[in-house]
């Protein structure tokens, strides 16, 4: 590990200490009662707010609470229940197809490895990371638009491609930081470090962040 990286790890830990006070709870803001239901909720949350997902989840999980039940569902009936969220038809098809894959290829058990989770229809690396982190407590760097924006502005990476960004950070972030950083930087991006008008003058990370000085030239502005 280079001197620069050692110093950067210390800065990362200082940032995370502030964020831990700011956001003590790292639970995903989705309603679920089992690993399968978390997977289903995350699948539904693509391009939809968590609040909208939480509106449809009770009826969905009352009708089809687990993979065994969902695997027997008619995708049209599932679509009818979740029709208030975006892309509901595609998501309904993916929910049923994912449940059937869990039943047929994983012996009815939720997969617990990234390479298996991303085989489930509708589940990408971000969604798989949420399941790994919150169901299995496996370290995962969960890259979404908020996380990417915050980590770039904080100067931890310059990557914009989600997979490259994940690997860039994974190369030097200690494993114990992955899960708390994923959730808390996401929350921070929603509350303070917003895309169009970050609240830098009030931000609790101001002293650790190079962005305000560099923002005039557009550093990490996306
Ligand atoms: S100081 Fe500004 S750019 Fe840096 S983390 Fe805070 S809100 Fe984001």
Short mmCIF file of C-alpha atoms and ligand atoms in Angstrom, two decimals:
data_model
loop_
_atom_site.label_atom_id
_atom_site.label_comp_id
_atom_site.label_asym_id
_atom_site.label_seq_id
_atom_site.Cartn_x
_atom_site.Cartn_y
_atom_site.Cartn_z
CA UNK A 1 0.00 0.00 0.00
CA UNK A 2 1.48 3.38 -1.00
CA UNK A 3 1.83 6.31 1.39
CA UNK A 4 -0.82 8.13 -0.58
CA UNK A 5 -3.20 5.20 -0.26
CA UNK A 6 -2.50 4.90 3.46
CA UNK A 7 -3.41 8.56 3.86
CA UNK A 8 -6.48 8.05 1.70
CA UNK A 9 -7.63 5.11 3.84
CA UNK A 10 -7.36 7.36 6.88
CA UNK A 11 -9.41 10.02 5.10
CA UNK A 12 -11.98 7.38 4.11
CA UNK A 13 -12.27 6.24 7.72
CA UNK A 14 -12.65 9.83 8.90
CA UNK A 15 -15.43 10.37 6.35
CA UNK A 16 -17.17 7.17 7.45
CA UNK A 17 -16.96 8.19 11.11
CA UNK A 18 -18.82 11.41 10.29
CA UNK A 19 -21.36 9.55 8.17
CA UNK A 20 -21.94 6.99 10.94
CA UNK A 21 -23.07 9.83 13.20
CA UNK A 22 -25.13 11.35 10.40
CA UNK A 23 -26.78 8.08 9.36
CA UNK A 24 -26.63 5.54 12.22
CA UNK A 25 -29.04 3.12 10.54
CA UNK A 26 -27.76 1.44 7.37
CA UNK A 27 -30.85 -0.69 6.79
CA UNK A 28 -32.18 -0.34 3.22
CA UNK A 29 -35.36 1.78 3.23
CA UNK A 30 -37.35 -1.10 1.75
CA UNK A 31 -39.93 -3.26 3.53
CA UNK A 32 -39.07 -6.97 3.55
CA UNK A 33 -39.18 -9.95 5.87
CA UNK A 34 -36.85 -12.46 4.22
CA UNK A 35 -33.88 -12.66 1.83
CA UNK A 36 -36.24 -13.43 -1.06
CA UNK A 37 -38.41 -10.43 -0.26
CA UNK A 38 -35.37 -8.14 -0.12
CA UNK A 39 -34.27 -9.44 -3.51
CA UNK A 40 -37.78 -8.85 -4.86
CA UNK A 41 -37.99 -5.34 -3.37
CA UNK A 42 -34.59 -4.39 -4.78
CA UNK A 43 -35.59 -5.77 -8.17
CA UNK A 44 -38.72 -3.61 -8.11
CA UNK A 45 -36.82 -0.49 -7.01
CA UNK A 46 -35.02 0.04 -10.33
CA UNK A 47 -36.03 3.49 -11.62
CA UNK A 48 -38.73 3.65 -8.95
CA UNK A 49 -38.59 5.23 -5.50
CA UNK A 50 -38.29 3.01 -2.45
CA UNK A 51 -41.49 4.58 -1.16
CA UNK A 52 -43.42 3.46 -4.23
CA UNK A 53 -42.03 -0.06 -3.84
CA UNK A 54 -43.09 -0.13 -0.20
CA UNK A 55 -46.64 0.72 -1.27
CA UNK A 56 -46.99 -2.41 -3.43
CA UNK A 57 -44.87 -4.81 -1.35
CA UNK A 58 -47.47 -5.71 1.32
CA UNK A 59 -50.01 -6.96 -1.21
CA UNK A 60 -47.33 -8.65 -3.32
CA UNK A 61 -45.77 -10.49 -0.39
CA UNK A 62 -49.15 -11.40 1.07
CA UNK A 63 -50.01 -13.19 -2.17
CA UNK A 64 -46.55 -14.62 -2.96
CA UNK A 65 -44.38 -14.50 0.17
CA UNK A 66 -41.47 -16.65 -0.99
CA UNK A 67 -39.73 -18.07 -4.04
CA UNK A 68 -41.80 -21.26 -3.99
CA UNK A 69 -45.04 -19.28 -4.17
CA UNK A 70 -43.78 -16.68 -6.64
CA UNK A 71 -42.51 -19.44 -8.94
CA UNK A 72 -46.10 -20.59 -9.46
CA UNK A 73 -47.49 -17.10 -10.06
CA UNK A 74 -48.97 -15.83 -13.29
CA UNK A 75 -46.80 -12.85 -14.34
CA UNK A 76 -49.95 -11.01 -15.42
CA UNK A 77 -51.40 -11.34 -11.93
CA UNK A 78 -48.13 -10.10 -10.40
CA UNK A 79 -48.11 -7.18 -12.85
CA UNK A 80 -51.61 -6.22 -11.76
CA UNK A 81 -50.48 -5.97 -8.13
CA UNK A 82 -47.39 -3.86 -8.88
CA UNK A 83 -48.84 -1.77 -11.70
CA UNK A 84 -48.28 1.54 -9.86
CA UNK A 85 -44.47 1.23 -10.20
CA UNK A 86 -42.40 1.87 -13.30
CA UNK A 87 -41.75 -0.95 -15.77
CA UNK A 88 -44.20 -3.14 -13.86
CA UNK A 89 -44.69 -5.69 -16.63
CA UNK A 90 -40.98 -6.35 -17.05
CA UNK A 91 -40.48 -6.44 -13.30
CA UNK A 92 -43.38 -8.87 -12.87
CA UNK A 93 -41.90 -11.20 -15.48
CA UNK A 94 -38.49 -10.96 -13.81
CA UNK A 95 -39.91 -11.63 -10.34
CA UNK A 96 -41.54 -14.85 -11.50
CA UNK A 97 -38.54 -15.90 -13.61
CA UNK A 98 -36.13 -15.22 -10.73
CA UNK A 99 -38.31 -17.26 -8.36
CA UNK A 100 -38.39 -20.14 -10.84
CA UNK A 101 -34.61 -20.04 -11.18
CA UNK A 102 -34.23 -20.10 -7.39
CA UNK A 103 -36.60 -23.07 -7.23
CA UNK A 104 -35.12 -24.99 -10.17
CA UNK A 105 -31.40 -24.16 -10.08
CA UNK A 106 -30.69 -23.24 -6.47
CA UNK A 107 -32.75 -25.87 -4.70
CA UNK A 108 -35.19 -23.25 -3.47
CA UNK A 109 -32.49 -21.35 -1.58
CA UNK A 110 -31.49 -17.75 -2.23
CA UNK A 111 -28.03 -17.71 -3.84
CA UNK A 112 -25.31 -16.19 -1.66
CA UNK A 113 -22.60 -15.42 -4.23
CA UNK A 114 -22.37 -12.44 -6.57
CA UNK A 115 -21.86 -14.63 -9.64
CA UNK A 116 -25.05 -16.56 -8.86
CA UNK A 117 -27.19 -13.61 -7.82
CA UNK A 118 -26.51 -11.72 -11.05
CA UNK A 119 -27.87 -14.68 -13.01
CA UNK A 120 -31.33 -13.99 -11.59
CA UNK A 121 -33.45 -12.07 -14.12
CA UNK A 122 -33.64 -8.39 -13.19
CA UNK A 123 -30.74 -8.55 -10.71
CA UNK A 124 -27.58 -6.62 -11.58
CA UNK A 125 -24.44 -6.08 -9.53
CA UNK A 126 -25.99 -3.25 -7.53
CA UNK A 127 -29.03 -5.29 -6.50
CA UNK A 128 -26.89 -8.35 -5.83
CA UNK A 129 -24.64 -6.21 -3.64
CA UNK A 130 -27.60 -5.10 -1.53
CA UNK A 131 -28.60 -8.74 -0.96
CA UNK A 132 -25.02 -9.79 -0.17
CA UNK A 133 -24.50 -6.94 2.27
CA UNK A 134 -27.82 -7.07 4.08
CA UNK A 135 -28.69 -10.76 4.02
CA UNK A 136 -25.30 -12.43 4.22
CA UNK A 137 -23.19 -9.63 5.70
CA UNK A 138 -20.75 -10.17 2.84
CA UNK A 139 -18.67 -7.11 1.92
CA UNK A 140 -20.07 -5.43 -1.19
CA UNK A 141 -19.46 -2.08 -2.86
CA UNK A 142 -22.91 -1.07 -4.05
CA UNK A 143 -22.60 1.43 -6.87
CA UNK A 144 -25.56 3.55 -7.85
CA UNK A 145 -25.81 7.10 -9.12
CA UNK A 146 -25.64 8.66 -5.62
CA UNK A 147 -22.71 6.53 -4.48
CA UNK A 148 -20.81 7.23 -7.69
CA UNK A 149 -21.34 10.97 -7.49
CA UNK A 150 -20.31 11.18 -3.83
CA UNK A 151 -17.19 9.03 -4.18
CA UNK A 152 -16.05 11.04 -7.20
CA UNK A 153 -16.61 14.38 -5.52
CA UNK A 154 -14.79 13.16 -2.43
CA UNK A 155 -11.89 12.26 -4.68
CA UNK A 156 -11.89 8.54 -3.94
CA UNK A 157 -12.19 7.64 -7.62
CA UNK A 158 -12.43 9.24 -11.03
CA UNK A 159 -14.30 6.36 -12.66
CA UNK A 160 -17.78 6.87 -14.07
CA UNK A 161 -18.47 3.34 -15.30
CA UNK A 162 -20.13 1.49 -12.38
CA UNK A 163 -18.13 -1.73 -12.70
CA UNK A 164 -14.81 0.09 -13.13
CA UNK A 165 -15.69 2.32 -10.19
CA UNK A 166 -16.47 -0.71 -8.02
CA UNK A 167 -13.18 -2.39 -8.90
CA UNK A 168 -11.23 0.85 -8.49
CA UNK A 169 -12.45 1.26 -4.91
CA UNK A 170 -12.25 -2.46 -4.13
CA UNK A 171 -8.52 -2.29 -4.87
CA UNK A 172 -7.81 -0.13 -1.84
CA UNK A 173 -10.87 0.21 0.40
CA UNK A 174 -10.58 -2.16 3.39
CA UNK A 175 -13.33 -4.82 3.32
CA UNK A 176 -14.86 -3.66 6.59
CA UNK A 177 -15.65 -0.29 5.01
CA UNK A 178 -17.54 -1.61 1.98
CA UNK A 179 -21.02 -2.16 3.43
CA UNK A 180 -21.25 0.90 5.69
CA UNK A 181 -19.73 3.12 2.99
CA UNK A 182 -22.16 1.83 0.37
CA UNK A 183 -25.27 2.74 2.30
CA UNK A 184 -24.06 5.88 4.02
CA UNK A 185 -22.57 7.52 0.93
CA UNK A 186 -25.83 6.76 -0.86
CA UNK A 187 -27.81 8.43 1.96
CA UNK A 188 -25.34 11.33 1.99
CA UNK A 189 -25.81 11.83 -1.74
CA UNK A 190 -29.57 12.03 -1.33
CA UNK A 191 -29.50 14.44 1.61
CA UNK A 192 -26.45 16.68 1.10
CA UNK A 193 -24.45 15.88 -1.99
CA UNK A 194 -27.26 16.18 -4.49
CA UNK A 195 -26.57 16.09 -8.21
CA UNK A 196 -27.49 19.63 -9.18
CA UNK A 197 -26.87 21.68 -6.07
CA UNK A 198 -24.74 20.00 -3.40
CA UNK A 199 -25.07 21.72 -0.03
CA UNK A 200 -21.31 22.08 0.40
CA UNK A 201 -21.42 25.05 2.77
CA UNK A 202 -23.48 23.03 5.29
CA UNK A 203 -22.03 19.59 4.54
CA UNK A 204 -20.57 17.67 7.50
CA UNK A 205 -17.86 16.27 5.20
CA UNK A 206 -16.66 19.67 4.06
CA UNK A 207 -13.26 19.44 5.75
CA UNK A 208 -12.50 16.11 4.03
CA UNK A 209 -13.80 16.98 0.58
CA UNK A 210 -11.79 18.47 -2.29
CA UNK A 211 -14.90 19.14 -4.36
CA UNK A 212 -15.88 22.69 -3.33
CA UNK A 213 -12.47 24.01 -4.41
CA UNK A 214 -12.56 22.02 -7.64
CA UNK A 215 -16.22 22.48 -8.44
CA UNK A 216 -15.57 25.61 -10.49
CA UNK A 217 -13.92 23.41 -13.09
CA UNK A 218 -16.64 20.81 -12.82
CA UNK A 219 -14.78 18.05 -10.95
CA UNK A 220 -17.10 15.09 -10.51
CA UNK A 221 -20.16 17.18 -11.20
CA UNK A 222 -22.34 14.32 -12.36
S1 LIG B 1 -18.61 19.12 0.52
FE1 LIG B 1 -20.08 19.22 -1.20
S2 LIG B 1 -19.23 17.87 -2.79
FE2 LIG B 1 -18.19 17.37 -0.85
S3 LIG B 1 -19.40 15.67 0.01
FE3 LIG B 1 -20.21 17.57 0.88
S4 LIG B 1 -21.92 18.17 -0.46
FE4 LIG B 1 -20.66 16.65 -1.57
#
